[in-house]
CSV table of C-alpha atoms and ligand atoms in Angstrom, one decimal:
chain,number,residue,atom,x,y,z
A,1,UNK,CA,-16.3,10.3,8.6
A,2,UNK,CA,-13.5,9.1,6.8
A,3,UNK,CA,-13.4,4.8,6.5
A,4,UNK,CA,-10.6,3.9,9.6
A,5,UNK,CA,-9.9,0.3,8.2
A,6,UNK,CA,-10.5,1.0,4.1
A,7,UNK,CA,-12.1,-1.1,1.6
A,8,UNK,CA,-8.6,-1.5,-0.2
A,9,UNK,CA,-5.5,-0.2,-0.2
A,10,UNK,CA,-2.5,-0.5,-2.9
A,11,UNK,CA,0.6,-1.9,-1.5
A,12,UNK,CA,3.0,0.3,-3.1
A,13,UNK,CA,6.8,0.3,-1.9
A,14,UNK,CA,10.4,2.5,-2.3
A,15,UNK,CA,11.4,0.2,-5.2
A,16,UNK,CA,7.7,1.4,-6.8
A,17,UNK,CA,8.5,4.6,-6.5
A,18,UNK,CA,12.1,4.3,-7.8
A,19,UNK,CA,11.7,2.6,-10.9
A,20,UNK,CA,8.6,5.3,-11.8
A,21,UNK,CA,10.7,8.5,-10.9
A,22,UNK,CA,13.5,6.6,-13.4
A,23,UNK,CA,11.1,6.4,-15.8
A,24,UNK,CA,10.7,10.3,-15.7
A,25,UNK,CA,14.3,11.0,-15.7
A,26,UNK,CA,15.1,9.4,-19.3
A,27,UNK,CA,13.7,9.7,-22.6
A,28,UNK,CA,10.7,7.8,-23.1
A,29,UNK,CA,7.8,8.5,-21.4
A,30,UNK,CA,5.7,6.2,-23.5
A,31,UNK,CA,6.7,3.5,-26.0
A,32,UNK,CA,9.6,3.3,-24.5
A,33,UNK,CA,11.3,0.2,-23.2
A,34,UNK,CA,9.3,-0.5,-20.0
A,35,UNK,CA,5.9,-1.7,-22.1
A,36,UNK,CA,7.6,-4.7,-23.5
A,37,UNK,CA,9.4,-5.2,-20.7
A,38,UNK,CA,6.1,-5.7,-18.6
A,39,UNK,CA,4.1,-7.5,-21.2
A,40,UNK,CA,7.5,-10.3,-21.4
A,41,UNK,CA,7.3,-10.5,-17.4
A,42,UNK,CA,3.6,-11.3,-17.7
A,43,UNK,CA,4.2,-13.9,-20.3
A,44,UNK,CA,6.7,-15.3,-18.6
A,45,UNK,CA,4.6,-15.4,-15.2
A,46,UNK,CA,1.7,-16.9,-16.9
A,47,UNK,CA,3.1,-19.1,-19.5
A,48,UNK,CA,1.6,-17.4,-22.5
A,49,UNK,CA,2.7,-16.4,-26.0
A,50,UNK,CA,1.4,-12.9,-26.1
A,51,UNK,CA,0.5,-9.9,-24.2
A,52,UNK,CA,-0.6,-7.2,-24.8
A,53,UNK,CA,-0.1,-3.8,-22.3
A,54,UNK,CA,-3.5,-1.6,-22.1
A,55,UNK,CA,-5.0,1.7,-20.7
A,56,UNK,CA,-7.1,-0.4,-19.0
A,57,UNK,CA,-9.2,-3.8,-18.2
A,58,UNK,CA,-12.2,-2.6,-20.0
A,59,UNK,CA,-10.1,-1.4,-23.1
A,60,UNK,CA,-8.2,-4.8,-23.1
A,61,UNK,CA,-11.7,-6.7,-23.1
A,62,UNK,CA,-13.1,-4.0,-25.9
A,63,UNK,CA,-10.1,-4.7,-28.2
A,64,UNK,CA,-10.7,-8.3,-27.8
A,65,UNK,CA,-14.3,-8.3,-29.0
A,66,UNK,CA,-12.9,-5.7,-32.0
A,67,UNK,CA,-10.2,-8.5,-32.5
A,68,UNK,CA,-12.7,-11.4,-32.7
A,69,UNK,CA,-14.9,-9.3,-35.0
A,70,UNK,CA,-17.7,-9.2,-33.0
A,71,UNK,CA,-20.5,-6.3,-33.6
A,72,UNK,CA,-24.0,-5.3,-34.7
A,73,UNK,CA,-26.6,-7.8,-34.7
A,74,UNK,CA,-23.9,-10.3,-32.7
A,75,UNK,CA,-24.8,-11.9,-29.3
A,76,UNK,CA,-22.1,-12.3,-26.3
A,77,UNK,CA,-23.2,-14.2,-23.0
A,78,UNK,CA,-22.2,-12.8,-20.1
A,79,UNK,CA,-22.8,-12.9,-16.2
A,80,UNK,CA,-25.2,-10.3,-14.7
A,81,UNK,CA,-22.8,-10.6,-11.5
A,82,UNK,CA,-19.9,-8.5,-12.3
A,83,UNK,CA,-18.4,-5.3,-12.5
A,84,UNK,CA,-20.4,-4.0,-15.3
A,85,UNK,CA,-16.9,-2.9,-17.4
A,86,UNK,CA,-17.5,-7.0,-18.6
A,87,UNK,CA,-21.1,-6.2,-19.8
A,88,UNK,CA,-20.1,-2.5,-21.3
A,89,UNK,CA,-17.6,-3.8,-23.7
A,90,UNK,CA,-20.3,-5.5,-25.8
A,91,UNK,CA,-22.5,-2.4,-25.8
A,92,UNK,CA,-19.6,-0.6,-27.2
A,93,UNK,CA,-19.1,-3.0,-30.1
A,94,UNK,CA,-22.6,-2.7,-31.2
A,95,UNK,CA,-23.4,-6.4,-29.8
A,96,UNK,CA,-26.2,-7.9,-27.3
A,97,UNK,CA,-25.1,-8.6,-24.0
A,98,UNK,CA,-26.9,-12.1,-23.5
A,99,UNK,CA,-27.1,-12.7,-19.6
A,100,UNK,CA,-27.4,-16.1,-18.2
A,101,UNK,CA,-27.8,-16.7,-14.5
A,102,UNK,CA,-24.9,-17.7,-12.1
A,103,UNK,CA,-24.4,-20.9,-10.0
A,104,UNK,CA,-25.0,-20.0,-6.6
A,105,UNK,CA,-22.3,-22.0,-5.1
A,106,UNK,CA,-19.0,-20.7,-7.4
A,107,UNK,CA,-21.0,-17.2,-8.7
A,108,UNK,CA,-19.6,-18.0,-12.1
A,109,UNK,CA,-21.9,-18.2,-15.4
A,110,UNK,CA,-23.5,-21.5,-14.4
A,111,UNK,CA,-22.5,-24.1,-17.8
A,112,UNK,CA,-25.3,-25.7,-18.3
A,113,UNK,CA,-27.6,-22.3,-18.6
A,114,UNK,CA,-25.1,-21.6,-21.2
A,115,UNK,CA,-25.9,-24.4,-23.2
A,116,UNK,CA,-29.6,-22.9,-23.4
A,117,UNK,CA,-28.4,-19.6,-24.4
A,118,UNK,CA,-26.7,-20.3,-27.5
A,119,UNK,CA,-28.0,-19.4,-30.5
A,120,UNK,CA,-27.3,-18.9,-34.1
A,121,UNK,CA,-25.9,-15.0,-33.4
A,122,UNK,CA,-24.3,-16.2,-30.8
A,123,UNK,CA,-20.3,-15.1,-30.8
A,124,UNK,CA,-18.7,-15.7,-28.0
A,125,UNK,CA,-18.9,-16.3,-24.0
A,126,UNK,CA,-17.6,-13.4,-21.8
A,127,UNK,CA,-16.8,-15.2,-18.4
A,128,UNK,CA,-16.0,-13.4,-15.5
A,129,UNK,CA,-13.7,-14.9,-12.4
A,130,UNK,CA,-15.8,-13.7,-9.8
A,131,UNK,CA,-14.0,-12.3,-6.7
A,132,UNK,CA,-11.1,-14.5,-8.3
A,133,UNK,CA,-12.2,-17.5,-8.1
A,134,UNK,CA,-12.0,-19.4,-11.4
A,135,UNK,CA,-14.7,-22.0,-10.5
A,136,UNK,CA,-16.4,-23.5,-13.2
A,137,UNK,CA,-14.2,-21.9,-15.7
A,138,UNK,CA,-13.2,-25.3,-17.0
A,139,UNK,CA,-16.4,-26.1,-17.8
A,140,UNK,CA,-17.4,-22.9,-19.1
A,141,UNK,CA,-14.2,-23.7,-21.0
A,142,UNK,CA,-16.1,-26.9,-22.5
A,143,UNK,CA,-19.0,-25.7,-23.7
A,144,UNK,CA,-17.5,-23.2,-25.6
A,145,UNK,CA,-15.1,-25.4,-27.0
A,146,UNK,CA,-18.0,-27.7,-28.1
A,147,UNK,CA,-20.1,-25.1,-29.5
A,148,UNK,CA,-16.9,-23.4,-31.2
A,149,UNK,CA,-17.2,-20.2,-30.2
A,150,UNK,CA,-14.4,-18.3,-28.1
A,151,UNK,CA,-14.3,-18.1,-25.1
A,152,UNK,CA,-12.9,-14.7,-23.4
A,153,UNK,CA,-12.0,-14.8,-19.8
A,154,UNK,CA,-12.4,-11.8,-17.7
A,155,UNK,CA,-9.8,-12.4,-15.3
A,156,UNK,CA,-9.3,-8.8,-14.1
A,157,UNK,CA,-9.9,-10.1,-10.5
A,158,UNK,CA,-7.7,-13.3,-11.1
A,159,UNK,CA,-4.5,-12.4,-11.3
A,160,UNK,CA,-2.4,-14.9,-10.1
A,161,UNK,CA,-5.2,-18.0,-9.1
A,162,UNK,CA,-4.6,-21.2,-10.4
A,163,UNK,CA,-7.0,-24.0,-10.6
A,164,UNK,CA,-4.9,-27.3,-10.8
A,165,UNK,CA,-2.1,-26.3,-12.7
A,166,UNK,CA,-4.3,-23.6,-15.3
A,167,UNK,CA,-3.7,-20.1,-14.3
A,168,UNK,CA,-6.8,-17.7,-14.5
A,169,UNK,CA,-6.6,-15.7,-17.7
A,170,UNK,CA,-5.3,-18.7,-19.9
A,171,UNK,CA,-8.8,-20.7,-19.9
A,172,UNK,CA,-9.6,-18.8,-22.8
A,173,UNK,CA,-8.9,-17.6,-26.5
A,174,UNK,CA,-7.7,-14.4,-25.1
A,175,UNK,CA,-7.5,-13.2,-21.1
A,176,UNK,CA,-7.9,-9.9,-19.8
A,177,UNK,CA,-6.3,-8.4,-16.4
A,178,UNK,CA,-6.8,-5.1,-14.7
A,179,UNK,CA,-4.5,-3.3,-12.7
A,180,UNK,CA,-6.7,-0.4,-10.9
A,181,UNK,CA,-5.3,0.6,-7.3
A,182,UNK,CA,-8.2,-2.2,-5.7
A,183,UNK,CA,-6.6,-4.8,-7.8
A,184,UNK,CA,-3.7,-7.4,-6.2
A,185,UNK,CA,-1.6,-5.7,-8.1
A,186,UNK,CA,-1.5,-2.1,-9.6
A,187,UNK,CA,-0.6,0.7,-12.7
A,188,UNK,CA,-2.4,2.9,-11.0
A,189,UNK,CA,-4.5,2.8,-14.4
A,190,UNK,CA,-3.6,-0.3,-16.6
A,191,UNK,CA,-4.8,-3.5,-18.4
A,192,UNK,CA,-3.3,-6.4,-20.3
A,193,UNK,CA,-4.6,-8.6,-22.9
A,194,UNK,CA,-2.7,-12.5,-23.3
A,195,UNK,CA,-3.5,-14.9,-25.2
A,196,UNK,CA,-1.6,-17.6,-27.7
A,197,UNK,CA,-3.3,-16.3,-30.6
A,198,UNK,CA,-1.0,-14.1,-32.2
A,199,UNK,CA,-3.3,-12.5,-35.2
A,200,UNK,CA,-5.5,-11.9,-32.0
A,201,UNK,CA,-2.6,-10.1,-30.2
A,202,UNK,CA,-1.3,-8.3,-33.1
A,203,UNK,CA,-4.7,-6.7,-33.8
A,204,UNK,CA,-5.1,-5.4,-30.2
A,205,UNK,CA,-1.7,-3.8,-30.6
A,206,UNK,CA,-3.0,-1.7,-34.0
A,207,UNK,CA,-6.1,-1.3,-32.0
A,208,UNK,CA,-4.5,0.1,-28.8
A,209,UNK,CA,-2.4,2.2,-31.5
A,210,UNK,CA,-4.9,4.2,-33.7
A,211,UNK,CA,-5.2,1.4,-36.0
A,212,UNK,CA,-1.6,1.3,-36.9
A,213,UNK,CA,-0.2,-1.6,-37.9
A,214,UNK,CA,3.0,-2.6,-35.4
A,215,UNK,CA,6.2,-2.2,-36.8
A,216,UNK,CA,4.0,0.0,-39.8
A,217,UNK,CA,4.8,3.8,-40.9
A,218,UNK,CA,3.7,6.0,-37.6
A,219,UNK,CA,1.2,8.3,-40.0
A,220,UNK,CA,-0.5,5.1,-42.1
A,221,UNK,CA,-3.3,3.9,-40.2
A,222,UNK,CA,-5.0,0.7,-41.1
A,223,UNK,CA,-8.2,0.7,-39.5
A,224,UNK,CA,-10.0,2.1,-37.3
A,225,UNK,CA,-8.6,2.6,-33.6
A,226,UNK,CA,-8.2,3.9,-30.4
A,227,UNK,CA,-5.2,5.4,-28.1
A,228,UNK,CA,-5.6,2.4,-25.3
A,229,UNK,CA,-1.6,2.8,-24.8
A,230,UNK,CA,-0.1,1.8,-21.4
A,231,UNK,CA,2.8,4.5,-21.0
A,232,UNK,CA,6.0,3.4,-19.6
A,233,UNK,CA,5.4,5.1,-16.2
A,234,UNK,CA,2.7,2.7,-15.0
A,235,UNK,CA,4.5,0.0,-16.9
A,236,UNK,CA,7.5,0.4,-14.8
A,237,UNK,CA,4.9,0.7,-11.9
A,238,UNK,CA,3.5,-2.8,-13.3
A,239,UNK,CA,7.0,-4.3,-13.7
A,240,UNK,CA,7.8,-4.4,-9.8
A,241,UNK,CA,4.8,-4.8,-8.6
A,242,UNK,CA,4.5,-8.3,-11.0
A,243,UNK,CA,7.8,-9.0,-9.2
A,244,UNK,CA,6.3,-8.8,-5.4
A,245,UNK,CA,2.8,-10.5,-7.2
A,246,UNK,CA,3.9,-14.0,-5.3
A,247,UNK,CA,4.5,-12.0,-2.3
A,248,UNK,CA,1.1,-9.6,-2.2
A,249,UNK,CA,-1.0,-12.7,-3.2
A,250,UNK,CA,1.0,-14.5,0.2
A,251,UNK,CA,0.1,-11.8,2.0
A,252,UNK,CA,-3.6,-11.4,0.6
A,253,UNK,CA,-4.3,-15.3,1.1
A,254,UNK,CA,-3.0,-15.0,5.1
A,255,UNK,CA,-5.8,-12.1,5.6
A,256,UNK,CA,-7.9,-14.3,4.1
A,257,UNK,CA,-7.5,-17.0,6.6
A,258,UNK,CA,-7.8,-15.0,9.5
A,259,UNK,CA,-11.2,-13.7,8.7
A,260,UNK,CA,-12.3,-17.4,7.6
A,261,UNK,CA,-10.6,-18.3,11.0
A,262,UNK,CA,-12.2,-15.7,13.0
A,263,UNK,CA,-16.1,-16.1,11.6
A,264,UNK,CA,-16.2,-19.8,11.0
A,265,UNK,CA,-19.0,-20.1,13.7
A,266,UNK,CA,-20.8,-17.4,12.6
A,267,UNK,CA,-24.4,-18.9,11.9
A,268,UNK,CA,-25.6,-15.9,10.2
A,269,UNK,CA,-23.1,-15.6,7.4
A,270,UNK,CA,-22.0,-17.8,4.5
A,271,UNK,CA,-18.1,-17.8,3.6
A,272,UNK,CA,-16.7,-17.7,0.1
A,273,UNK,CA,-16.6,-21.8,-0.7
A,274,UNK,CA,-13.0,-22.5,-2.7
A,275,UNK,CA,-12.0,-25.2,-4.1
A,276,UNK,CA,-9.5,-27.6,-2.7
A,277,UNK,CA,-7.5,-28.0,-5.8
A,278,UNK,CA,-7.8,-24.1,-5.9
A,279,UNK,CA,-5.4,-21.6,-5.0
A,280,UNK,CA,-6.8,-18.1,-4.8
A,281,UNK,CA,-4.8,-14.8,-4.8
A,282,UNK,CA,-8.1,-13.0,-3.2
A,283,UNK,CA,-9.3,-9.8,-4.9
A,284,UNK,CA,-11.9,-9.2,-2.5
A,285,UNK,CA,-13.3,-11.1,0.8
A,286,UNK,CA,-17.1,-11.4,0.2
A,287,UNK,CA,-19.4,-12.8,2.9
A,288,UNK,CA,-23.1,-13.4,2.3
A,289,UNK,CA,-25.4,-12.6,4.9
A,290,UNK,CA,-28.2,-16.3,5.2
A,291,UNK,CA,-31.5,-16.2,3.8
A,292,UNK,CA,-33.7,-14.7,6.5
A,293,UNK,CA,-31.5,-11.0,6.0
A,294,UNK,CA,-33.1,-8.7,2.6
A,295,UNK,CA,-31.3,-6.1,0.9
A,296,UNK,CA,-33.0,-3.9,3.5
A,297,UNK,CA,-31.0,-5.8,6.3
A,298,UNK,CA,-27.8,-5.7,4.7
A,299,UNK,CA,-27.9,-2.5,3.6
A,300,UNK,CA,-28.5,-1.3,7.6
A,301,UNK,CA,-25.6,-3.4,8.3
A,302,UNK,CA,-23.5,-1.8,5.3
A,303,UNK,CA,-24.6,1.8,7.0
A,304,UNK,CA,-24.1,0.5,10.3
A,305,UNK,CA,-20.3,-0.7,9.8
A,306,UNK,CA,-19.5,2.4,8.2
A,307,UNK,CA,-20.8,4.2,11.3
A,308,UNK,CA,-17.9,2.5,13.4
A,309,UNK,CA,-15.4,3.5,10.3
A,310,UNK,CA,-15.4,0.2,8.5
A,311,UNK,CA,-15.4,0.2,5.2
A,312,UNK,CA,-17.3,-2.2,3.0
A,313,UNK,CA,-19.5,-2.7,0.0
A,314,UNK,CA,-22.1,-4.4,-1.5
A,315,UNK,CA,-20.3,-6.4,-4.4
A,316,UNK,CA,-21.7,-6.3,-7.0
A,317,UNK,CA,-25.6,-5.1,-7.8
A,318,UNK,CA,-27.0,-6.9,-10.8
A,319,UNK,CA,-25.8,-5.4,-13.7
A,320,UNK,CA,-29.4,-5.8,-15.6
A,321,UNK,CA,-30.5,-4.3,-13.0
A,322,UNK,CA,-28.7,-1.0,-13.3
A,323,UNK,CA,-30.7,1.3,-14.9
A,324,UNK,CA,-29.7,2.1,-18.4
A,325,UNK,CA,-29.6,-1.8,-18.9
A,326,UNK,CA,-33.3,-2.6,-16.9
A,327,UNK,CA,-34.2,0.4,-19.5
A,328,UNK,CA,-32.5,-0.5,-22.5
A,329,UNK,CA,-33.4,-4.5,-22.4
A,330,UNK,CA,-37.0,-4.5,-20.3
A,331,UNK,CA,-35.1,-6.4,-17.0
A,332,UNK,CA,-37.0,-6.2,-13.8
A,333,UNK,CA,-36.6,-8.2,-10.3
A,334,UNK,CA,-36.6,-11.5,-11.3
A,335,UNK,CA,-34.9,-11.7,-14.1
A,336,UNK,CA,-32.1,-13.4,-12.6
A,337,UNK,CA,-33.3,-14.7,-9.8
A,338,UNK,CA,-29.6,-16.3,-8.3
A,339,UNK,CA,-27.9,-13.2,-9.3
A,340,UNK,CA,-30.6,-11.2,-7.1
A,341,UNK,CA,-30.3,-13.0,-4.6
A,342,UNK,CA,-26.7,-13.1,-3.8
A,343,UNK,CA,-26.6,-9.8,-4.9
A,344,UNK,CA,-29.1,-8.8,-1.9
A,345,UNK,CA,-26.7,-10.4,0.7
A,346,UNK,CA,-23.2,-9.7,-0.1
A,347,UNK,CA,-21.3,-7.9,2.3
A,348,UNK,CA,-17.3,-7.0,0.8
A,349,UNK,CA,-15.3,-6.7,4.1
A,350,UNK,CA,-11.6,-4.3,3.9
A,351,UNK,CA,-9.3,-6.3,2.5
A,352,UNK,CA,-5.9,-5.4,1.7
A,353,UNK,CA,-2.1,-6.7,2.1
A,354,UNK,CA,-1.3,-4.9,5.1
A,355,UNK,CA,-4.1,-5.3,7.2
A,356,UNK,CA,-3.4,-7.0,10.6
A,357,UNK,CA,-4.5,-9.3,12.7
A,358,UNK,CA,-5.9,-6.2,15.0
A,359,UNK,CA,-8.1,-5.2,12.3
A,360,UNK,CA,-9.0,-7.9,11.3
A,361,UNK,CA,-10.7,-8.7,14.4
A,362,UNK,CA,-11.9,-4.9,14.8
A,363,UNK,CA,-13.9,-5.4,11.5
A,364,UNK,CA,-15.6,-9.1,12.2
A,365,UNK,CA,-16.4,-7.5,15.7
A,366,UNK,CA,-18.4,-4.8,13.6
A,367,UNK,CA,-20.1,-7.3,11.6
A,368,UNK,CA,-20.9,-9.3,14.5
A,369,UNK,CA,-22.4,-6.7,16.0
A,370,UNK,CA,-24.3,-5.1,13.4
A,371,UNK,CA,-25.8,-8.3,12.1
A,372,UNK,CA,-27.0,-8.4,16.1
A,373,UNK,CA,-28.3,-5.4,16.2
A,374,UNK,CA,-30.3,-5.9,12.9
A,375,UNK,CA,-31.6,-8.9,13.9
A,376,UNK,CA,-32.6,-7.2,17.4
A,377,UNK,CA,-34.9,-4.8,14.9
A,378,UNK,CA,-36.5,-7.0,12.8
A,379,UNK,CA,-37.8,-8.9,16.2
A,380,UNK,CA,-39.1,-5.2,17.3
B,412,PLP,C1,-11.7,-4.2,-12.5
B,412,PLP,C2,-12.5,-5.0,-13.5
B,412,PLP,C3,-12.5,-4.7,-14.9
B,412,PLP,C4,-11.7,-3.7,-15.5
B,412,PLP,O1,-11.5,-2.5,-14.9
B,412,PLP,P1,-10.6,-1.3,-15.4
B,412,PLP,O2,-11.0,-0.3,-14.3
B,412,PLP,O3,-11.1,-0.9,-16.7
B,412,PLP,O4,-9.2,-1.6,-15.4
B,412,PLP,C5,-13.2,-5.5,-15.7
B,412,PLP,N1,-14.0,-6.5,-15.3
B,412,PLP,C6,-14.0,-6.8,-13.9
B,412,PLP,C7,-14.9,-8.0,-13.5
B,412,PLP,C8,-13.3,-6.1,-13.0
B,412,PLP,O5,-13.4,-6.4,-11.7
């Protein structure tokens, strides 16, 4: 049975539509106006120098290793609690993803586990805002400052938090956004790279262009590259959408509330914790299921709210645990023992910009109700 209340949904209105079917009424199709045009509007909306329109999230993040020069024999730190796009990347440069544990309370890289992890090889730190939330980043921030090695910030669930007055995605020497249809805002397929670095930006541009230099003859290629080009289609697409961003993220942060609102005095689930100087454009709502619930548990209660056409998700399984990488590198359980454990217990609720207040309290009744019926088994 088809999900009643999805996961996610894009929010995608007539002036979408118009400025893409424009797009495919003129000339240019790609490299055409509308990719600058987007990469100046994110500038502008973040405060940045550069940026730098991609295919997608995980090519942005590849080009920005490439650009930093980072490859065989080279070590990256990295979370284990992501999407595993931020832990590919350094596979495909050649490089060795070096996991360090999160802090259970933001489910960022936890700093001072960083500080252990650095070695001689070590490159640079790939931090991921989990969810969105940027907490920690600043210190994450410090210690790489410290150590001197860039930091490159993963913000592809970000877009649009601020932590006192830093935006998510300018923490670090270069950020990276995503703009898949679950994102807060969408391409349909995209990514963008900013940063203030402008040798940085102009190597993702050759990089994004089989290895042409920008501005260079179109047949002389200077190194080696890829075709990570965002056409002008989904960069018209990402033009209005950044334009409604302030509106979507509105939207996004009132769902938010009402689930907060509505499962406050649930005892047997813990709520994402945000920071009061913190403002979050939510990618995802996340609750964690308490201590006495396994993986067993929560996947029954994943099963069961599907049953009743609720869709959720079990954001994210440990990336060292997924098998290529337990393969690869020798992890087992235990490895990372906060990562498991959150891991275990995470329940992803629908979340979306349109949901209402009906379905909103259609999904928490689920939850209630499956987390009452589990607990009614384990006692049998
Ligand atoms: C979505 C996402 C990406 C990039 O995804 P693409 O599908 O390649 O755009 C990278 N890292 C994280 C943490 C993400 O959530």
């Amino acid at each position: 049975m088809a999900d009643q209340i999805p996961l996610s949904s894009p929010d995608i209105t007539e002036a979408e539509i118009e400025a893409v079917v424009e797009v495919m009424r003129g000339r240019f199709l790609s490299l055409g106006p509308k990719g600058p045009e987007f990469e100046q509007a994110m500038c502008q909306y973040l405060g940045v120098e550069h940026a730098v329109g991609m295919s997608s999230g995980t090519a942005g993040l590849h080009c920005c290793l490439l650009a930093l020069g980072i490859g065989p024999g080279d070590e990256v730190i990295t979370t284990p609690f992501s999407f595993i796009a931020s832990s590919n990347v350094i596979l495909m440069v050649g490089a060795k993803p070096v996991f360090v544990d999160i802090d259970p309370k933001t489910l960022n890289l936890d700093p001072e586990k960083i500080e252990e992890a650095i070695t001689s090889k070590t490159k640079a730190i790939l931090g991921v805002e989990a969810f969105g939330n940027p907490a920690g980043m600043d210190k994450i921030m410090r210690v790489a400052a410290r150590h001197e090695i860039p930091l490159i910030e993963d913000s592809c669930e970000a877009l649009g938090t601020t932590h006192g007055k830093t935006k998510a995605g300018t923490y670090g020497r270069c950020g990276v956004f995503g703009f898949y249809p679950n994102k807060q805002m969408t391409t349909g397929e995209g990514g963008m790279v900013v940063t203030n670095d402008s040798g940085l930006a102009d190597m993702c541009r050759s990089l994004r262009n089989q290895g042409r230099d920008p501005g260079g003859n179109w047949l002389a290629h200077a190194r080696l590259g890829y075709n990570y080009r965002l056409s002008d289609i989904n960069s018209a697409l990402g033009v209005v959408q950044l334009k409604r961003l302030p509106e979507i993220i509105a939207l996004r942060q009132r769902v938010a509330h009402s689930y907060i609102q509505l499962l406050l005095d649930e005892p047997n689930i813990i709520l994402p914790t945000i920071d009061p100087n913190t403002s979050m454009s939510w990618f995802v709502f996340v609750v964690r299921l308490t201590e006495q619930f396994t993986a067993v548990d929560r996947d029954a209660i994943l099963t069961q709210m599907r049953r009743n056409g609720v869709g959720c998700s079990n954001y994210f399984p440990p990336i060292h645990l997924q098998p290529f990488y337990a393969k690869q590198f020798g992890y087992s359980r235990g490895s990372y023992p906060i990562t498991e454990y959150v891991a275990d217990r995470t329940v992803a609720l629908p979340f979306h910009n349109r949901l209402s207040e009906m379905e909103i309290e259609v999904v928490v009744h689920h939850l209630r109700q499956a987390i009452a019926k589990q607990l009614e088994l384990r006692k049998g």
